[in-house]
Coordinates of C-alpha atoms and ligand atoms in Angstrom, one line a residue:
M1 CA 0.0 0.0 0.0
K2 CA 1.2 3.5 -0.8
T3 CA 0.4 6.6 1.3
I4 CA -0.1 9.7 -0.7
S5 CA -0.6 13.4 -0.2
I6 CA -2.5 15.4 -2.8
L7 CA -1.8 19.1 -3.4
G8 CA -4.7 20.5 -5.4
A9 CA -7.2 17.8 -4.3
T10 CA -10.3 19.8 -5.4
G11 CA -9.1 20.4 -8.9
S12 CA -9.4 18.4 -12.1
I13 CA -6.3 16.3 -11.5
G14 CA -7.0 16.1 -7.7
T15 CA -10.5 14.8 -8.0
Q16 CA -9.4 12.3 -10.6
T17 CA -6.6 11.2 -8.4
L18 CA -9.2 10.5 -5.7
E19 CA -11.2 8.4 -8.2
V20 CA -8.0 6.3 -8.7
V21 CA -7.7 6.0 -4.9
R22 CA -11.3 4.8 -4.7
A23 CA -10.8 2.3 -7.5
S24 CA -7.5 1.1 -6.1
A25 CA -9.2 -1.1 -3.5
G26 CA -6.9 -0.3 -0.7
E27 CA -3.6 0.0 -2.7
L28 CA -3.6 3.8 -2.0
K29 CA -4.2 5.6 1.3
V30 CA -4.6 9.4 1.6
H31 CA -2.5 11.2 4.2
S32 CA -3.2 14.8 3.3
L33 CA -5.5 16.8 1.1
A34 CA -4.7 20.4 0.1
A35 CA -6.6 23.1 -1.9
Y36 CA -6.9 26.8 -2.0
S37 CA -10.4 27.8 -0.8
N38 CA -13.0 25.1 -1.8
V39 CA -14.4 24.3 1.6
D40 CA -17.4 22.4 0.4
L41 CA -15.6 19.9 -1.7
L42 CA -12.6 19.5 0.7
E43 CA -15.0 18.8 3.5
K44 CA -16.7 16.0 1.4
Q45 CA -13.3 14.6 0.5
V46 CA -12.1 14.7 4.1
R47 CA -15.2 12.8 5.3
E48 CA -14.7 10.2 2.6
F49 CA -11.0 9.7 2.6
K50 CA -10.2 10.5 6.2
P51 CA -6.8 12.1 5.8
E52 CA -4.6 13.0 8.8
I53 CA -4.2 16.6 7.5
A54 CA -6.4 19.0 5.5
I55 CA -5.0 22.3 4.2
L56 CA -6.7 25.3 2.7
M57 CA -4.3 28.0 1.7
D58 CA -6.8 30.7 2.3
I59 CA -6.9 31.4 6.0
G60 CA -10.7 32.2 6.2
S61 CA -11.5 29.0 4.3
A62 CA -9.3 27.0 6.6
Q63 CA -11.1 28.4 9.7
E64 CA -14.4 27.5 8.2
L65 CA -13.3 24.0 7.4
K66 CA -12.0 23.5 10.9
K67 CA -15.4 24.5 12.3
R68 CA -17.2 22.1 9.9
I69 CA -15.1 19.0 10.6
N70 CA -14.5 19.4 14.4
D71 CA -16.1 16.0 14.8
L72 CA -13.2 14.4 13.0
P73 CA -9.6 13.8 14.2
V74 CA -8.1 15.8 11.3
K75 CA -5.5 18.5 11.6
V76 CA -6.5 21.6 9.6
L77 CA -3.7 23.8 8.4
T78 CA -3.3 26.9 6.2
G79 CA -0.7 28.8 4.2
M80 CA 2.6 27.7 2.7
D81 CA 3.7 26.3 6.0
G82 CA 0.7 24.1 6.1
L83 CA 1.3 23.0 2.5
V84 CA 4.9 22.1 3.4
E85 CA 3.8 20.3 6.6
A86 CA 1.3 18.2 4.6
V87 CA 4.1 16.7 2.4
V88 CA 6.9 16.0 4.8
A89 CA 5.3 13.5 7.2
N90 CA 7.2 10.3 7.7
N91 CA 4.5 8.0 6.6
I92 CA 4.0 9.6 3.1
D93 CA 5.4 7.7 0.1
T94 CA 4.3 9.9 -2.8
V95 CA 3.1 13.5 -3.2
V96 CA 0.8 14.2 -6.1
T97 CA 1.5 17.8 -7.1
A98 CA -1.8 18.9 -8.7
V99 CA -2.0 22.6 -7.8
S100 CA -2.1 24.9 -10.7
G101 CA 0.8 27.3 -11.2
R102 CA 4.3 28.0 -9.9
I103 CA 2.9 28.0 -6.3
G104 CA 3.7 24.3 -6.3
L105 CA 7.4 24.8 -6.3
E106 CA 8.1 25.3 -2.6
P107 CA 6.1 22.3 -1.4
T108 CA 7.6 20.2 -4.2
L109 CA 11.1 21.0 -3.1
A110 CA 10.1 20.4 0.6
A111 CA 8.7 17.0 -0.4
L112 CA 11.9 16.0 -2.2
K113 CA 14.1 17.1 0.6
A114 CA 12.0 14.9 2.9
K115 CA 12.7 12.1 0.4
K116 CA 9.2 11.7 -1.0
N117 CA 8.6 10.6 -4.6
I118 CA 6.6 13.0 -6.7
A119 CA 3.7 12.2 -9.1
L120 CA 4.0 15.4 -11.0
A121 CA 1.1 17.1 -12.7
N122 CA 2.1 20.6 -11.8
K123 CA 4.3 21.4 -14.9
E124 CA 4.8 25.1 -14.1
T125 CA 7.1 24.0 -11.2
L126 CA 9.4 22.2 -13.5
V127 CA 9.3 24.9 -16.1
A128 CA 10.2 27.5 -13.5
A129 CA 12.9 25.5 -11.7
G130 CA 13.7 22.4 -13.7
E131 CA 17.4 22.2 -12.9
L132 CA 16.8 22.8 -9.2
V133 CA 14.0 20.4 -8.9
M134 CA 15.7 17.6 -10.8
K135 CA 18.9 18.1 -8.8
T136 CA 17.0 18.1 -5.5
A137 CA 15.3 14.8 -6.5
K138 CA 18.7 13.3 -7.5
D139 CA 20.4 14.4 -4.3
N140 CA 17.7 12.9 -2.2
G141 CA 17.2 9.7 -4.2
C142 CA 13.6 10.5 -5.2
S143 CA 11.7 9.8 -8.4
I144 CA 9.6 12.3 -10.2
I145 CA 7.0 10.3 -12.2
P146 CA 5.1 12.3 -14.7
V147 CA 1.3 12.6 -14.6
D148 CA 1.0 14.9 -17.6
S149 CA -0.3 12.5 -20.3
E150 CA 2.4 13.2 -22.9
H151 CA 5.2 12.8 -20.4
S152 CA 3.6 9.7 -19.0
A153 CA 3.5 8.4 -22.5
V154 CA 7.2 9.1 -23.1
F155 CA 8.1 7.6 -19.7
Q156 CA 6.2 4.4 -20.7
C157 CA 7.9 4.3 -24.2
L158 CA 11.5 4.8 -22.9
D159 CA 13.3 1.7 -22.1
D160 CA 16.6 1.7 -20.2
K161 CA 18.7 2.6 -23.3
K162 CA 18.2 6.3 -23.2
S163 CA 21.4 6.8 -25.1
L164 CA 19.7 5.1 -28.1
V165 CA 16.9 7.7 -28.3
K166 CA 17.0 10.0 -31.2
K167 CA 14.1 12.2 -30.2
I168 CA 10.9 12.4 -28.3
I169 CA 7.8 13.5 -30.1
L170 CA 5.2 15.2 -27.9
T171 CA 1.7 15.1 -29.4
A172 CA -0.8 18.0 -29.0
S173 CA -4.5 18.0 -29.8
G174 CA -4.2 21.5 -31.3
G175 CA -6.9 22.8 -29.0
P176 CA -10.2 24.4 -30.0
F177 CA -8.5 26.7 -32.6
L178 CA -6.7 24.2 -34.7
G179 CA -6.3 25.4 -38.3
W180 CA -7.2 29.0 -37.3
K181 CA -5.0 31.9 -38.6
R182 CA -4.0 35.0 -36.6
S183 CA -6.7 37.2 -38.1
K184 CA -9.4 34.8 -36.9
L185 CA -7.7 34.3 -33.6
S186 CA -8.0 38.0 -32.8
K187 CA -11.7 37.4 -32.2
V188 CA -11.3 34.6 -29.7
T189 CA -13.3 35.1 -26.5
K190 CA -12.8 33.5 -23.1
E191 CA -15.9 31.3 -23.6
M192 CA -14.5 30.0 -26.9
A193 CA -11.1 29.3 -25.4
L194 CA -12.6 27.4 -22.4
K195 CA -14.1 24.8 -24.7
H196 CA -11.4 22.1 -25.3
P197 CA -12.4 19.5 -27.8
N198 CA -10.9 16.4 -26.1
W199 CA -10.0 17.1 -22.4
A200 CA -12.0 18.5 -19.4
M201 CA -9.4 20.3 -17.3
G202 CA -9.0 23.3 -15.0
A203 CA -9.4 26.8 -16.5
K204 CA -5.7 27.7 -16.5
I205 CA -4.5 24.7 -18.5
T206 CA -7.6 24.9 -20.8
I207 CA -6.5 28.4 -21.8
D208 CA -2.9 27.2 -22.1
S209 CA -4.1 24.5 -24.5
A210 CA -6.0 27.1 -26.6
T211 CA -2.9 29.2 -27.0
M212 CA -0.6 26.2 -27.3
M213 CA 1.3 27.5 -24.3
N214 CA 0.5 24.2 -22.7
K215 CA 2.7 22.4 -25.3
A216 CA 5.3 25.1 -24.9
L217 CA 5.5 24.5 -21.1
E218 CA 5.5 20.7 -21.9
V219 CA 8.6 21.0 -24.1
I220 CA 10.5 22.5 -21.2
E221 CA 8.9 20.0 -18.8
A222 CA 10.2 17.2 -21.1
K223 CA 13.7 18.6 -21.3
F224 CA 14.1 18.5 -17.5
L225 CA 12.2 15.3 -16.8
F226 CA 14.0 13.2 -19.4
G227 CA 17.3 15.1 -19.6
M228 CA 17.0 15.7 -23.3
D229 CA 18.4 18.5 -25.4
Y230 CA 15.8 20.8 -27.0
D231 CA 16.9 19.6 -30.4
E232 CA 15.8 16.1 -29.4
I233 CA 12.2 17.2 -28.5
S234 CA 9.6 17.8 -31.2
V235 CA 5.9 18.5 -31.3
L236 CA 3.3 17.1 -33.6
I237 CA -0.4 17.9 -33.7
H238 CA -2.6 14.8 -33.3
P239 CA -6.2 16.0 -33.0
Q240 CA -7.6 12.7 -31.9
S241 CA -5.5 12.6 -28.6
I242 CA -5.1 8.9 -28.8
V243 CA -1.4 8.7 -29.3
H244 CA -0.2 10.5 -26.2
S245 CA 3.4 10.9 -27.3
M246 CA 6.2 8.9 -28.9
V247 CA 9.9 8.0 -28.6
E248 CA 12.0 7.6 -31.8
Y249 CA 15.1 5.4 -31.5
I250 CA 18.3 5.7 -33.5
D251 CA 17.3 2.8 -35.7
G252 CA 14.1 4.6 -36.8
S253 CA 11.8 2.6 -34.6
V254 CA 9.1 4.8 -33.1
I255 CA 7.3 3.6 -29.9
A256 CA 4.0 5.2 -29.1
Q257 CA 1.7 5.0 -26.1
M258 CA -2.0 5.1 -26.8
G259 CA -5.1 5.3 -24.7
V260 CA -8.4 7.1 -24.4
P261 CA -8.0 10.8 -23.5
D262 CA -8.6 10.2 -19.8
M263 CA -6.2 11.5 -17.2
R264 CA -7.0 8.7 -14.7
L265 CA -4.8 6.4 -16.7
P266 CA -1.5 8.5 -16.4
I267 CA -2.4 9.4 -12.8
Q268 CA -2.9 5.7 -12.0
Y269 CA 0.4 4.7 -13.7
A270 CA 2.3 7.4 -11.8
L271 CA 0.9 5.8 -8.6
S272 CA 1.2 2.1 -9.5
Y273 CA 4.6 2.4 -11.1
P274 CA 6.6 0.2 -11.5
E275 CA 3.5 -2.1 -11.5
R276 CA 0.4 -1.8 -13.5
W277 CA -3.0 -2.4 -11.9
P278 CA -5.8 -4.3 -13.5
I279 CA -8.1 -1.2 -13.3
C280 CA -9.3 0.1 -16.6
F281 CA -11.6 3.1 -16.5
E282 CA -12.3 3.1 -20.2
Q283 CA -11.1 0.7 -23.0
L284 CA -9.5 2.1 -26.1
E285 CA -11.4 1.0 -29.2
L286 CA -9.3 1.6 -32.3
A287 CA -11.5 0.0 -34.9
G288 CA -13.0 2.7 -37.1
K289 CA -10.7 5.4 -35.8
T290 CA -8.4 7.5 -38.0
L291 CA -5.2 8.9 -36.5
T292 CA -3.8 12.0 -38.1
F293 CA -0.6 14.0 -37.5
I294 CA 0.3 17.4 -38.7
Q295 CA 3.0 20.0 -38.0
P296 CA 2.0 22.8 -35.6
D297 CA 1.4 26.3 -37.1
E298 CA 4.0 28.4 -35.4
E299 CA 2.9 31.6 -37.0
A300 CA -0.6 31.4 -35.7
F301 CA 0.6 29.9 -32.3
P302 CA 4.0 31.3 -31.5
S303 CA 4.2 29.9 -28.0
I304 CA 6.1 26.8 -28.9
R305 CA 8.8 28.7 -30.7
L306 CA 9.1 31.1 -27.7
A307 CA 9.5 28.1 -25.3
Y308 CA 12.4 26.7 -27.4
K309 CA 14.0 30.2 -27.4
C310 CA 13.5 30.7 -23.7
G311 CA 14.5 27.1 -22.9
K312 CA 17.7 27.2 -24.9
K313 CA 18.7 30.5 -23.3
G314 CA 17.9 28.9 -20.0
G315 CA 18.6 30.3 -16.5
T316 CA 15.7 32.3 -15.1
L317 CA 14.1 32.9 -18.5
P318 CA 11.7 29.9 -18.4
A319 CA 10.5 31.0 -15.0
V320 CA 9.8 34.4 -16.4
M321 CA 7.9 33.0 -19.4
N322 CA 5.8 30.8 -17.1
A323 CA 5.1 33.6 -14.6
S324 CA 4.1 36.1 -17.3
N325 CA 1.9 33.5 -18.8
E326 CA 0.1 32.8 -15.5
I327 CA -0.6 36.5 -15.2
C328 CA -1.8 36.8 -18.8
V329 CA -4.1 33.8 -18.5
H330 CA -5.8 35.2 -15.4
A331 CA -6.0 38.6 -17.0
F332 CA -7.6 37.1 -20.1
L333 CA -10.1 35.1 -18.0
A334 CA -10.9 38.3 -16.2
G335 CA -11.6 40.1 -19.5
R336 CA -8.6 42.5 -19.0
I337 CA -6.7 41.5 -22.1
E338 CA -7.4 40.0 -25.5
Y339 CA -6.4 36.5 -26.7
L340 CA -3.6 37.7 -29.0
E341 CA -2.3 40.2 -26.4
M342 CA -1.2 37.2 -24.3
Y343 CA 1.5 36.3 -26.8
E344 CA 2.7 39.8 -27.3
L345 CA 2.9 40.5 -23.6
I346 CA 4.8 37.4 -22.7
Q347 CA 7.2 38.0 -25.5
Q348 CA 7.8 41.5 -24.3
V349 CA 8.4 40.5 -20.7
C350 CA 10.8 37.7 -21.7
G351 CA 12.6 40.1 -24.0
E352 CA 13.1 42.6 -21.1
H353 CA 14.4 40.1 -18.6
E354 CA 18.0 40.1 -17.6
V355 CA 18.7 36.4 -17.4
L356 CA 20.5 34.9 -14.4
A357 CA 21.6 31.4 -13.6
A358 CA 18.6 29.5 -12.0
D359 CA 20.8 28.0 -9.3
S360 CA 18.9 29.0 -6.2
L361 CA 15.2 29.1 -5.2
E362 CA 15.7 32.8 -4.3
K363 CA 16.8 33.8 -7.8
I364 CA 14.0 31.8 -9.4
I365 CA 11.3 33.4 -7.1
A366 CA 12.8 36.8 -7.7
A367 CA 12.6 36.4 -11.5
D368 CA 9.1 35.0 -11.2
L369 CA 7.9 37.9 -9.0
W370 CA 9.6 40.4 -11.3
A371 CA 7.8 38.9 -14.3
R372 CA 4.4 39.0 -12.5
E373 CA 4.8 42.6 -11.5
R374 CA 6.0 43.6 -15.0
S375 CA 3.2 41.8 -16.7
E376 CA 0.6 43.4 -14.4
E377 CA 2.1 46.8 -15.0
I378 CA 1.9 46.3 -18.8
I379 CA -1.7 45.1 -18.5
T380 CA -2.7 48.0 -16.4
V381 CA -1.1 50.7 -18.5
G382 CA -1.8 49.0 -21.8
L383 CA 0.4 47.0 -24.2
N384 CA 2.8 49.1 -26.3
K385 CA 2.5 52.0 -23.9
V386 CA 5.2 51.0 -21.4
Ligands
NDP1 P1 -7.6 23.0 -11.4 O1 -7.7 24.5 -11.6 O2 -8.7 22.2 -11.8 O3 -7.2 22.7 -9.8 C1 -6.2 23.4 -9.2 C2 -6.2 22.9 -7.7 O4 -5.1 23.6 -7.1 C3 -7.4 23.1 -6.9 O5 -7.5 22.1 -6.0 C4 -7.2 24.4 -6.3 O6 -7.9 24.6 -5.1 C5 -5.7 24.2 -5.9 N1 -5.0 25.5 -5.8 C6 -5.0 26.6 -6.7 N2 -4.2 27.5 -6.2 C7 -3.7 27.1 -5.0 C8 -2.8 27.6 -4.1 N3 -2.3 28.9 -4.2 N4 -2.5 26.9 -3.0 C9 -3.0 25.6 -2.8 N5 -3.8 25.1 -3.7 C10 -4.1 25.8 -4.8 O7 -6.2 22.6 -12.1 P2 -5.9 21.2 -12.9 O8 -6.3 20.0 -12.0 O9 -6.5 21.3 -14.3 O10 -4.4 21.3 -13.1 C11 -3.5 21.1 -12.0 C12 -2.0 21.0 -12.5 O11 -2.0 19.8 -13.3 C13 -1.6 22.2 -13.4 O12 -0.3 22.4 -13.3 C14 -1.9 21.6 -14.8 O13 -1.0 22.2 -15.8 C15 -1.5 20.1 -14.6 N6 -2.2 19.2 -15.6 C16 -3.5 19.2 -15.6 C17 -4.2 18.3 -16.5 C18 -5.7 18.2 -16.5 O14 -6.2 17.3 -17.3 N7 -6.4 18.9 -15.7 C19 -3.4 17.5 -17.5 C20 -2.0 17.6 -17.3 C21 -1.4 18.5 -16.4 P3 -9.4 25.3 -5.1 O15 -10.3 24.3 -5.8 O16 -9.7 25.5 -3.6 O17 -9.2 26.6 -5.8
MG2 MG1 -0.3 17.4 -21.3

């Protein structure tokens, strides 16, 4: 039996992780559940899964939860200290990092230092601090197992001969605006961008999928997770989301992992690894299906190109790209900026950044905060005015 802690328990990945726990018939036990402010759902989850610790980052929400569950022997915590306490307890084996955004970095590092394995959904953490996170994992003998479907696919396709890999091919659905040109994209609204054709996910990653920034973040995520050069990572649009990614070996053999587009499969694999469990949420039926692959349109969707540029330059630049994107997505969702302005703004902020080595948490956080403030400033004053 594995004991797990779930950061982001009330979100899309968090709730699906709890479905896997339910289906695992005692293979998984929940030690702690953390979220931001969703008292109602966390209360329900606490009553069902009986963790030792429940955390709500928002202090008022944590106080409310404490009142509501005072009949249970559950410790209720709040804030970053609470999040960290939730992942370092002796009896935890694996921490599922399913919060959205760079906020997951500190608890991820704390978990690794406490020698916990990570089931990583929270890609922003690896984009912002890939070197530091991977080094901390190595120094502490911990594994980081991907939950992101593409990276889970690559992880499943890689055998132990990594030196024989020519490249990894990340697939992308293309999102709701596949085939659209820039002129048409200028009219995209929040409602349009929130409708993903294949996946039901949290709002932030859904917008990232619509802008292809999700794939951009995933290129950097793959670089760090698998220790590849950027030239060994490519992206291919595959609108059916059945092939979740591929690995090409030096002899031309390409190994692909397939499955229905259902995050419970990669979540389960991250938790069952190195085993596989006989739990199948939904069978893949290939008969009658057509699988297609096309090159991404980098003119209409420049995020992927930006990610390669920022990734190759390295240092604190990926953290800046990620932070600016987080601000832009929230501003777009709040109706403060237009769809296409997100690209322009992120590019401007990345261009202004003085890149430093990303060799300490302090430098990474400082770059992240600078990018957030600068992005906010540009949004407030108006693009092209500052
Ligand atoms: P959601 O928005 O659905 O959920 C986010 C979760 O994080 C919620 O539980 C939320 O709590 C919690 N949270 C948000 N901010 C904080 C904070 N400051 N402190 C503590 N908890 C916080 O996101 P998703 O589940 O869609 O995505 C989670 C991560 O997984 C992201 O990094 C995403 O890129 C990645 N991912 C997601 C996939 C998906 O299919 N959804 C696929 C692959 C990767 P509350 O509900 O209280 O606000
Ligand atoms: Mg993905």
